Amino acid sequence: MVKALRIPVDESEPITELEVFQLEDYQAAVGGWIEPVDIPQLGVTIYVHEEGLVMGLPLNARAMFLWWLFVPEARQKAMLVGPALVVGLPDRNGDSTDVPAPVADMFTQAGIWRVHAHVPGIEQWYESQETHDDYFEALIYAMTLLERWEEVDDVRVVPVHPERGADPVGGAAPIEPAA
């Protein structure tokens, strides 16, 4: 049994936790043959429908922007469509592992998030004054900012702690995207 998260295409639908036991469970979660997309920095694999693009399945913005944030070489080159299933990276035997607890919490628990943007040649990150109460809402804002603000070369989503402000190092989002 592997603890997983299912990310529906419709952003109004919540991300749900489920358990998968065998290949058929993975296939049922995405609606067909599965294709893995790894995000090593988060310790997760995202499974999507292998033929989703050919079938014209709708864009899964939450899954795709998550992938793009942490795997910059995929940005603007590949899309993730249809429902997505998130599990932990494979173990030494190639078997999926549980989605890491901090990642599951980040995706499913309430919190306050802020976007930071980086400009080349400047050590400091710029902090958006806008806050978001959903990680994926902040993520989509971050990726839109990266696309539209020409001076920015990277973005990150960080938790806001009321007592100390945004925390780019600790808390629920200890991992930054690769530049």
Coordinates of N, CA and C in Angstrom, one line a residue:
M1 N 0.8 -1.2 0.0 CA 0.0 0.0 0.0 C 0.9 1.2 0.0
V2 N 0.5 2.2 -0.8 CA 1.2 3.5 -1.0 C 0.2 4.6 -0.7
K3 N 0.6 5.6 0.1 CA -0.2 6.7 0.4 C 0.1 7.7 -0.8
A4 N -1.0 8.2 -1.4 CA -0.9 9.1 -2.5 C -1.9 10.2 -2.4
L5 N -1.7 11.2 -3.3 CA -2.6 12.3 -3.5 C -3.1 12.4 -4.9
R6 N -4.3 12.7 -5.1 CA -4.9 12.8 -6.4 C -5.2 14.3 -6.6
I7 N -4.6 14.8 -7.7 CA -4.9 16.2 -8.1 C -5.8 16.3 -9.3
P8 N -7.1 16.6 -9.1 CA -8.0 16.7 -10.2 C -7.7 17.9 -11.1
V9 N -8.2 17.8 -12.3 CA -8.0 18.9 -13.3 C -8.8 20.2 -12.8
D10 N -10.0 20.0 -12.4 CA -10.8 21.1 -11.9 C -10.2 21.7 -10.6
E11 N -9.7 22.9 -10.7 CA -9.1 23.6 -9.5 C -10.0 23.8 -8.4
S12 N -11.3 23.7 -8.6 CA -12.3 23.9 -7.5 C -12.5 22.6 -6.7
E13 N -12.0 21.5 -7.3 CA -12.1 20.2 -6.6 C -10.8 20.1 -5.7
P14 N -11.0 19.6 -4.5 CA -9.9 19.5 -3.6 C -8.9 18.3 -4.0
I15 N -7.7 18.4 -3.5 CA -6.7 17.4 -3.7 C -7.1 16.3 -2.6
T16 N -7.2 15.1 -3.0 CA -7.6 14.1 -2.0 C -6.5 13.0 -1.8
E17 N -6.5 12.5 -0.6 CA -5.6 11.5 -0.2 C -6.2 10.1 -0.5
L18 N -5.4 9.2 -1.0 CA -5.9 7.8 -1.2 C -4.8 6.8 -1.1
E19 N -5.1 5.6 -1.1 CA -4.1 4.5 -1.0 C -4.2 3.7 -2.3
V20 N -3.0 3.5 -2.8 CA -2.9 2.6 -4.1 C -2.1 1.4 -3.7
F21 N -2.6 0.3 -4.3 CA -2.0 -1.0 -4.0 C -1.4 -1.7 -5.2
Q22 N -1.9 -1.4 -6.3 CA -1.4 -2.1 -7.5 C -1.6 -1.2 -8.8
L23 N -1.0 -1.7 -9.9 CA -1.1 -0.9 -11.1 C -2.5 -0.4 -11.5
E24 N -3.5 -1.2 -11.3 CA -4.8 -0.9 -11.6 C -5.3 0.3 -10.8
D25 N -4.8 0.5 -9.6 CA -5.2 1.6 -8.8 C -4.6 2.9 -9.3
Y26 N -3.4 2.8 -9.8 CA -2.8 4.0 -10.4 C -3.5 4.4 -11.7
Q27 N -3.8 3.4 -12.5 CA -4.5 3.6 -13.7 C -5.9 4.2 -13.5
A28 N -6.6 3.7 -12.5 CA -7.9 4.2 -12.2 C -7.9 5.7 -11.7
A29 N -6.8 6.1 -11.0 CA -6.7 7.4 -10.5 C -6.5 8.4 -11.7
V30 N -5.8 8.0 -12.8 CA -5.5 8.9 -13.9 C -6.4 8.6 -15.1
G31 N -7.1 7.6 -15.1 CA -8.0 7.3 -16.2 C -7.4 6.5 -17.3
G32 N -6.3 5.8 -17.1 CA -5.8 5.0 -18.2 C -4.3 4.7 -17.9
W33 N -3.6 4.4 -19.0 CA -2.1 4.0 -18.9 C -1.4 5.2 -18.2
I34 N -0.4 4.8 -17.4 CA 0.3 5.8 -16.6 C 1.7 6.2 -17.1
E35 N 2.0 7.4 -16.9 CA 3.4 7.9 -17.3 C 3.9 8.7 -16.1
P36 N 5.1 8.3 -15.6 CA 5.7 9.0 -14.4 C 6.5 10.3 -14.8
V37 N 6.4 11.3 -13.9 CA 7.2 12.5 -14.1 C 7.7 12.7 -12.7
D38 N 9.1 12.7 -12.5 CA 9.7 12.8 -11.2 C 10.0 14.3 -10.9
I39 N 9.9 14.6 -9.6 CA 10.3 15.9 -9.1 C 11.2 15.5 -7.9
P40 N 12.5 15.3 -8.2 CA 13.4 14.8 -7.1 C 13.5 15.8 -5.9
Q41 N 13.5 17.1 -6.2 CA 13.6 18.0 -5.1 C 12.5 17.9 -4.0
L42 N 11.4 17.5 -4.5 CA 10.2 17.3 -3.6 C 10.2 15.8 -3.1
G43 N 10.9 14.9 -3.8 CA 10.8 13.5 -3.4 C 9.5 12.9 -3.9
V44 N 9.0 13.3 -5.0 CA 7.7 12.8 -5.5 C 7.8 12.4 -7.0
T45 N 6.9 11.6 -7.4 CA 6.6 11.2 -8.7 C 5.2 11.6 -9.0
I46 N 4.9 12.3 -10.1 CA 3.5 12.5 -10.5 C 3.2 11.6 -11.7
Y47 N 2.1 10.9 -11.5 CA 1.6 10.0 -12.6 C 0.5 10.7 -13.3
V48 N 0.5 10.7 -14.6 CA -0.6 11.2 -15.5 C -0.9 10.2 -16.5
H49 N -2.0 10.4 -17.3 CA -2.4 9.5 -18.3 C -1.4 9.6 -19.5
E50 N -0.8 8.5 -19.8 CA 0.2 8.4 -20.9 C -0.2 9.0 -22.2
E51 N -1.5 8.8 -22.6 CA -2.0 9.3 -23.8 C -2.9 10.5 -23.7
G52 N -2.8 11.2 -22.6 CA -3.6 12.3 -22.3 C -3.6 13.4 -23.3
L53 N -2.4 13.8 -23.8 CA -2.3 14.8 -24.8 C -3.0 14.4 -26.1
V54 N -2.7 13.2 -26.5 CA -3.3 12.7 -27.8 C -4.8 12.7 -27.7
M55 N -5.3 12.3 -26.5 CA -6.8 12.2 -26.3 C -7.4 13.6 -26.0
G56 N -6.6 14.6 -25.9 CA -7.1 16.0 -25.7 C -7.7 16.2 -24.3
L57 N -7.1 15.5 -23.3 CA -7.5 15.7 -21.9 C -7.2 17.1 -21.5
P58 N -8.0 17.7 -20.6 CA -7.8 19.1 -20.2 C -6.5 19.3 -19.3
L59 N -5.9 20.5 -19.4 CA -4.7 20.8 -18.7 C -4.9 20.7 -17.2
N60 N -3.9 20.1 -16.5 CA -3.9 20.1 -15.1 C -2.9 21.1 -14.6
A61 N -3.4 22.4 -14.4 CA -2.5 23.5 -14.1 C -1.7 23.3 -12.8
R62 N -2.4 22.7 -11.8 CA -1.7 22.5 -10.5 C -0.5 21.6 -10.6
A63 N -0.8 20.4 -11.3 CA 0.3 19.4 -11.5 C 1.4 20.0 -12.4
M64 N 1.0 20.6 -13.5 CA 2.0 21.1 -14.4 C 2.9 22.2 -13.9
F65 N 2.2 23.2 -13.2 CA 3.0 24.3 -12.6 C 3.9 23.8 -11.5
L66 N 3.5 22.8 -10.8 CA 4.4 22.2 -9.7 C 5.6 21.6 -10.4
W67 N 5.4 20.9 -11.5 CA 6.5 20.3 -12.2 C 7.4 21.4 -12.8
W68 N 6.8 22.4 -13.4 CA 7.6 23.5 -14.0 C 8.4 24.3 -12.9
L69 N 7.8 24.5 -11.7 CA 8.5 25.2 -10.7 C 9.8 24.5 -10.3
F70 N 9.8 23.2 -10.1 CA 10.9 22.4 -9.6 C 11.8 21.8 -10.7
V71 N 11.3 21.8 -12.0 CA 12.0 21.2 -13.1 C 12.0 22.3 -14.2
P72 N 12.8 23.3 -14.1 CA 12.7 24.4 -15.1 C 12.9 24.0 -16.5
E73 N 13.7 23.0 -16.8 CA 13.8 22.5 -18.2 C 12.5 22.1 -18.9
A74 N 11.5 21.8 -18.1 CA 10.2 21.4 -18.6 C 9.3 22.6 -19.0
R75 N 9.7 23.8 -18.4 CA 8.9 25.0 -18.6 C 8.6 25.3 -20.1
Q76 N 7.4 25.5 -20.4 CA 7.0 25.9 -21.8 C 7.3 24.8 -22.8
K77 N 7.7 23.6 -22.4 CA 8.1 22.6 -23.4 C 7.1 21.4 -23.2
A78 N 6.6 21.2 -22.1 CA 5.7 20.0 -21.8 C 4.6 20.3 -21.0
M79 N 3.5 19.6 -21.2 CA 2.2 19.9 -20.4 C 1.8 18.6 -19.7
L80 N 1.2 18.8 -18.5 CA 0.6 17.6 -17.8 C -0.9 17.8 -17.9
V81 N -1.6 16.8 -18.4 CA -3.1 16.9 -18.6 C -3.8 15.7 -17.9
G82 N -5.0 16.0 -17.6 CA -5.8 14.9 -17.0 C -5.5 14.9 -15.5
P83 N -6.3 14.1 -14.8 CA -6.0 13.9 -13.3 C -4.6 13.4 -13.1
A84 N -4.0 13.8 -12.0 CA -2.7 13.4 -11.6 C -2.6 12.7 -10.3
L85 N -1.7 11.8 -10.1 CA -1.5 11.0 -8.9 C -0.1 11.3 -8.4
V86 N 0.0 11.7 -7.2 CA 1.4 12.0 -6.6 C 1.7 11.0 -5.5
V87 N 2.9 10.4 -5.7 CA 3.4 9.4 -4.7 C 4.8 9.8 -4.5
G88 N 5.5 9.1 -3.5 CA 6.9 9.3 -3.3 C 7.7 8.7 -4.4
L89 N 9.0 9.2 -4.5 CA 9.9 8.6 -5.5 C 10.1 7.1 -5.3
P90 N 10.4 6.4 -6.3 CA 10.6 4.9 -6.2 C 11.7 4.6 -5.2
D91 N 11.6 3.4 -4.6 CA 12.7 2.9 -3.7 C 13.7 2.2 -4.6
R92 N 14.7 1.5 -4.0 CA 15.7 0.8 -4.7 C 15.2 -0.3 -5.6
N93 N 14.0 -0.8 -5.3 CA 13.4 -1.9 -6.1 C 12.6 -1.3 -7.2
G94 N 12.4 0.0 -7.3 CA 11.6 0.6 -8.3 C 10.1 0.7 -7.9
D95 N 9.8 0.4 -6.7 CA 8.4 0.5 -6.2 C 8.2 1.9 -5.6
S96 N 7.0 2.4 -5.9 CA 6.6 3.7 -5.4 C 6.6 3.7 -3.8
T97 N 6.8 4.9 -3.3 CA 6.8 5.0 -1.8 C 5.7 6.0 -1.5
D98 N 5.4 6.2 -0.2 CA 4.4 7.1 0.3 C 4.8 8.5 -0.1
V99 N 3.8 9.4 -0.5 CA 4.1 10.8 -0.7 C 4.6 11.3 0.6
P100 N 5.7 12.0 0.6 CA 6.3 12.5 1.9 C 5.3 13.4 2.7
A101 N 5.3 13.2 4.0 CA 4.3 13.9 4.8 C 4.3 15.4 4.7
P102 N 5.5 16.0 4.7 CA 5.6 17.5 4.5 C 5.0 17.9 3.2
V103 N 5.1 17.2 2.1 CA 4.6 17.5 0.8 C 3.1 17.4 0.9
A104 N 2.6 16.3 1.5 CA 1.1 16.0 1.6 C 0.5 17.2 2.4
D105 N 1.1 17.6 3.5 CA 0.6 18.7 4.3 C 0.6 20.0 3.5
M106 N 1.7 20.3 2.8 CA 1.8 21.5 2.0 C 0.7 21.6 0.9
F107 N 0.3 20.4 0.3 CA -0.7 20.4 -0.7 C -2.1 20.4 -0.2
T108 N -2.3 19.9 1.0 CA -3.7 19.7 1.5 C -4.1 20.5 2.7
Q109 N -3.2 21.0 3.5 CA -3.5 21.7 4.7 C -3.6 23.2 4.5
A110 N -4.4 23.9 5.3 CA -4.6 25.3 5.2 C -3.2 25.9 5.6
G111 N -3.0 27.1 5.0 CA -1.7 27.8 5.3 C -1.8 29.1 4.6
I112 N -0.8 30.0 4.9 CA -0.7 31.2 4.2 C 0.7 31.2 3.4
W113 N 0.6 31.5 2.2 CA 1.8 31.4 1.3 C 2.1 32.8 0.6
R114 N 3.3 33.0 0.3 CA 3.8 34.2 -0.3 C 4.7 33.8 -1.4
V115 N 4.8 34.6 -2.5 CA 5.7 34.3 -3.6 C 6.9 35.3 -3.5
H116 N 8.1 34.7 -3.7 CA 9.3 35.4 -3.8 C 9.8 35.4 -5.3
A117 N 10.3 36.5 -5.8 CA 10.9 36.5 -7.1 C 12.3 36.9 -7.1
H118 N 13.1 36.3 -8.0 CA 14.6 36.6 -8.0 C 14.9 37.3 -9.3
V119 N 15.8 38.3 -9.2 CA 16.3 39.0 -10.4 C 17.8 38.7 -10.5
P120 N 18.2 38.4 -11.7 CA 19.7 38.1 -11.8 C 20.6 39.2 -11.4
G121 N 21.7 38.9 -10.7 CA 22.6 39.9 -10.3 C 22.3 40.5 -8.9
I122 N 21.2 40.1 -8.4 CA 20.8 40.6 -7.0 C 20.6 39.5 -6.1
E123 N 21.3 39.5 -5.0 CA 21.3 38.4 -4.1 C 19.9 38.2 -3.4
Q124 N 19.3 39.3 -3.1 CA 18.0 39.3 -2.3 C 16.9 38.9 -3.2
W125 N 15.9 38.2 -2.6 CA 14.7 37.8 -3.3 C 13.6 38.9 -3.0
Y126 N 12.8 39.3 -4.0 CA 11.8 40.2 -3.8 C 10.5 39.5 -3.3
E127 N 9.9 40.0 -2.3 CA 8.8 39.4 -1.6 C 7.5 40.0 -2.1
S128 N 6.6 39.3 -2.6 CA 5.3 39.8 -3.0 C 4.5 40.1 -1.7
Q129 N 3.8 41.2 -1.7 CA 3.0 41.6 -0.6 C 1.7 40.8 -0.5
E130 N 1.3 40.3 -1.7 CA 0.1 39.5 -1.7 C 0.3 38.1 -1.1
T131 N -0.7 37.7 -0.3 CA -0.6 36.3 0.3 C -1.7 35.5 -0.3
H132 N -1.6 34.2 -0.2 CA -2.5 33.2 -0.7 C -2.8 32.1 0.4
D133 N -4.0 31.7 0.5 CA -4.3 30.7 1.5 C -4.3 29.3 1.0
D134 N -3.8 29.1 -0.2 CA -3.7 27.8 -0.8 C -2.3 27.7 -1.5
Y135 N -1.6 26.6 -1.3 CA -0.2 26.5 -1.9 C -0.3 26.6 -3.5
F136 N -1.3 25.9 -4.1 CA -1.4 25.9 -5.5 C -1.8 27.2 -6.1
E137 N -2.6 28.0 -5.4 CA -3.0 29.3 -5.8 C -1.7 30.2 -5.9
A138 N -0.9 30.1 -4.8 CA 0.4 30.8 -4.8 C 1.3 30.3 -5.9
L139 N 1.3 29.0 -6.2 CA 2.2 28.4 -7.2 C 1.8 29.0 -8.6
I140 N 0.5 29.0 -8.9 CA 0.0 29.5 -10.2 C 0.4 31.0 -10.3
Y141 N 0.2 31.7 -9.3 CA 0.6 33.1 -9.3 C 2.1 33.3 -9.6
A142 N 2.9 32.4 -8.9 CA 4.4 32.5 -9.1 C 4.8 32.2 -10.5
M143 N 4.2 31.2 -11.1 CA 4.5 30.8 -12.5 C 4.1 31.9 -13.5
T144 N 2.9 32.5 -13.2 CA 2.4 33.6 -14.1 C 3.4 34.8 -14.0
L145 N 3.8 35.1 -12.8 CA 4.8 36.2 -12.5 C 6.1 35.9 -13.3
L146 N 6.6 34.7 -13.2 CA 7.8 34.3 -13.9 C 7.7 34.5 -15.4
E147 N 6.5 34.1 -15.9 CA 6.3 34.2 -17.4 C 6.2 35.7 -17.8
R148 N 5.6 36.5 -17.0 CA 5.2 37.9 -17.5 C 6.2 38.9 -17.1
W149 N 7.0 38.7 -16.0 CA 8.0 39.7 -15.6 C 9.3 39.4 -16.1
E150 N 9.7 40.1 -17.2 CA 11.0 39.7 -17.9 C 12.2 39.7 -17.1
E151 N 12.3 40.6 -16.1 CA 13.5 40.7 -15.2 C 13.7 39.5 -14.3
V152 N 12.6 38.8 -14.0 CA 12.7 37.7 -13.0 C 13.2 36.4 -13.7
D153 N 14.2 35.8 -13.0 CA 14.7 34.5 -13.5 C 14.3 33.3 -12.7
D154 N 13.7 33.5 -11.5 CA 13.2 32.4 -10.7 C 12.2 32.9 -9.7
V155 N 11.4 31.9 -9.3 CA 10.4 32.2 -8.2 C 10.4 31.1 -7.2
R156 N 9.8 31.4 -6.1 CA 9.6 30.3 -5.1 C 8.3 30.7 -4.3
V157 N 7.7 29.6 -3.7 CA 6.6 29.8 -2.9 C 7.0 29.4 -1.4
V158 N 6.7 30.3 -0.5 CA 7.2 30.1 0.9 C 6.0 30.3 1.8
P159 N 6.0 29.5 2.9 CA 5.0 29.7 4.0 C 5.2 31.0 4.7
V160 N 4.1 31.6 5.2 CA 4.2 32.8 6.0 C 3.8 32.4 7.4
H161 N 4.7 32.7 8.3 CA 4.4 32.4 9.7 C 4.1 33.8 10.4
P162 N 2.9 33.9 11.0 CA 2.5 35.2 11.5 C 3.5 35.8 12.4
E163 N 4.2 35.0 13.2 CA 5.1 35.6 14.2 C 6.5 36.0 13.6
R164 N 6.8 35.5 12.3 CA 8.1 35.9 11.8 C 8.1 36.2 10.3
G165 N 6.9 36.2 9.7 CA 6.8 36.5 8.2 C 7.2 35.3 7.4
A166 N 7.5 35.5 6.1 CA 7.8 34.5 5.1 C 9.1 33.7 5.5
D167 N 9.1 32.4 5.3 CA 10.2 31.6 5.7 C 10.7 30.8 4.5
P168 N 11.7 31.3 3.8 CA 12.2 30.5 2.6 C 13.0 29.3 3.0
V169 N 13.3 29.1 4.2 CA 14.2 27.9 4.5 C 13.4 26.8 5.2
G170 N 12.7 27.2 6.3 CA 12.0 26.1 7.1 C 10.5 26.0 6.8
G171 N 9.8 25.5 7.8 CA 8.4 25.4 7.7 C 8.0 24.3 6.7
A172 N 6.8 24.5 6.0 CA 6.3 23.5 5.2 C 6.9 23.5 3.8
A173 N 7.7 24.5 3.4 CA 8.2 24.5 2.1 C 9.7 24.7 2.1
P174 N 10.5 23.7 2.6 CA 11.9 23.9 2.8 C 12.7 23.8 1.5
I175 N 12.1 23.4 0.4 CA 12.8 23.2 -0.9 C 12.5 24.3 -1.9
E176 N 13.6 24.8 -2.5 CA 13.4 25.8 -3.5 C 13.5 25.2 -4.9
P177 N 12.9 25.8 -5.9 CA 13.0 25.3 -7.2 C 14.4 25.5 -7.7
A178 N 14.8 24.7 -8.7 CA 16.2 24.9 -9.3 C 16.1 26.1 -10.2
A179 N 17.2 26.8 -10.2 CA 17.3 28.0 -11.1 C 17.6 27.6 -12.5

